[in-house]
């Protein structure tokens, strides 16, 4: 039994995780087919190689055609997509791994090129003034179309159906992507949500859509297999601007999440230096550990030492690693065996194909099932 906190087992609801080294969700732009489905020989191999993680969280996967905003991201809303994911989930399970799928709607972080010339949907018609990665390269985002009550209802249904599809595809659970400036985050922040119906105005109303989605999703799958991801101190990225109400909004959301028996709450430490912003929280784990009563997963810029420390200090239960998992498929074994980490190549993050995806080396002794 390892003395490293990261390598201890963890009981996540009714799942037994073999360690606390979690693979963070990462878009990799490899679904380069008209159906936007996972490619068995590519995606299955990539995730299988990383199955020694305590839990894999898949790349963001769109819940509907409206939800897409990046080139070659996979979906989970058609029969073909569900069938293709089955190959991935069985590859991971055969290698003794566990995998959740991240359910995603980008909202305004998209471009008309993805929607047959129609405008992307968002809480309010406010341009994030960002870039969208389209099949023709990076393009400026546009002023989106304000979602109607019917659009919101449909989106809630789309998440519910996607959760159902995820179970059919053999995933162990889902993570609802409510962070990083995408649709739900756009509802939470007052600078991107100017609505004056039941989904805008007060903190409660701006947060409502997430709880409506959660209530719908838990009708079709166990509550303790649903994770939620939030990035409270995101500022100046993907069109997100914090204000005095931002942290109180996340305080409200996170307190209310205690009413659910979730699998976990996945929080990101700030992506950028927010120490000069008076209304930002610089230490997310420390702020929310006492507030959230369930399993807390923390992410952003962790290495082995910091990961063990945050667990030893009791500020989190699980640590999600992003980029280190791109270039070190055997990350958990490297921590265990003290093997130096390989560095990642940003140029191949979204470049398609096997290069920079499935060709990073395994440099440790692995359990035979993972070889
Ligand atoms: C190539 C790449 C793709 C990413 N795609 C997603 C995504 O689909 N969903 C998501 O929630 N976060 C995404 N992220 C953010 C990561 O999950 C993670 O929060 C970030 O990389 C910080 O963690 P790290 O310092 O361990 O890399 C992505 C990050 C990278 C580098």
Coordinates of C-alpha atoms and ligand atoms in Angstrom, one line a residue, residues 24-28 58-61 102 104 175 177 179-180 182 229 231 266 268 271 299-302 320-326 344 349-350, ligand 1:
X24 CA -9.0 15.9 -16.5
X25 CA -11.4 16.3 -19.5
X26 CA -9.4 17.4 -22.6
X27 CA -10.7 18.3 -26.1
X28 CA -8.3 16.7 -28.6
X58 CA -13.5 12.2 -21.4
X59 CA -13.0 15.2 -23.6
X60 CA -16.0 17.6 -23.8
X61 CA -18.7 15.9 -26.0
X102 CA -18.0 15.2 -20.1
X104 CA -20.8 19.9 -23.1
X175 CA -19.6 15.2 -15.8
X177 CA -19.5 20.9 -18.1
X179 CA -17.2 25.8 -16.4
X180 CA -14.7 27.5 -18.6
X182 CA -19.3 27.8 -21.8
X229 CA -17.4 21.0 -13.0
X231 CA -14.3 27.4 -12.5
X266 CA -14.8 19.3 -9.8
X268 CA -10.5 24.5 -11.0
X271 CA -6.3 29.6 -14.9
X299 CA -7.4 20.8 -10.8
X300 CA -5.0 23.2 -12.5
X301 CA -1.3 23.2 -12.4
X302 CA -0.9 20.3 -10.0
X320 CA -7.4 16.0 -11.8
X321 CA -4.3 16.3 -14.0
X322 CA -4.7 17.7 -17.6
X323 CA -1.6 18.3 -19.7
X324 CA 0.5 15.8 -17.7
X325 CA -1.8 13.1 -18.9
X326 CA -1.4 14.1 -22.5
X344 CA 3.8 17.8 -23.9
X349 CA -3.1 19.2 -28.8
X350 CA -5.8 19.6 -31.5
Ligands
LIG1 C1 -5.7 20.4 -24.8 C2 -6.7 20.8 -23.7 C3 -8.0 20.6 -23.9 C4 -8.9 20.9 -22.9 N1 -10.3 20.6 -23.1 C5 -11.1 20.7 -22.0 C6 -12.4 20.2 -22.1 O1 -12.9 19.6 -23.1 N2 -13.2 20.3 -21.1 C7 -12.8 20.9 -19.9 O2 -13.6 21.1 -19.0 N3 -11.6 21.4 -19.8 C8 -10.7 21.3 -20.8 N4 -9.4 21.6 -20.7 C9 -8.9 22.1 -19.4 C10 -8.3 21.0 -18.5 O3 -9.3 20.0 -18.1 C11 -7.6 21.5 -17.3 O4 -8.5 22.2 -16.5 C12 -6.4 22.4 -17.6 O5 -5.6 21.8 -18.5 C13 -5.6 22.7 -16.3 O6 -5.1 21.5 -15.8 P1 -3.5 21.1 -15.9 O7 -2.8 22.3 -15.3 O8 -3.4 19.9 -15.1 O9 -3.3 20.9 -17.4 C14 -8.5 21.4 -21.7 C15 -7.1 21.7 -21.5 C16 -6.2 21.3 -22.5 C17 -4.7 21.5 -22.3

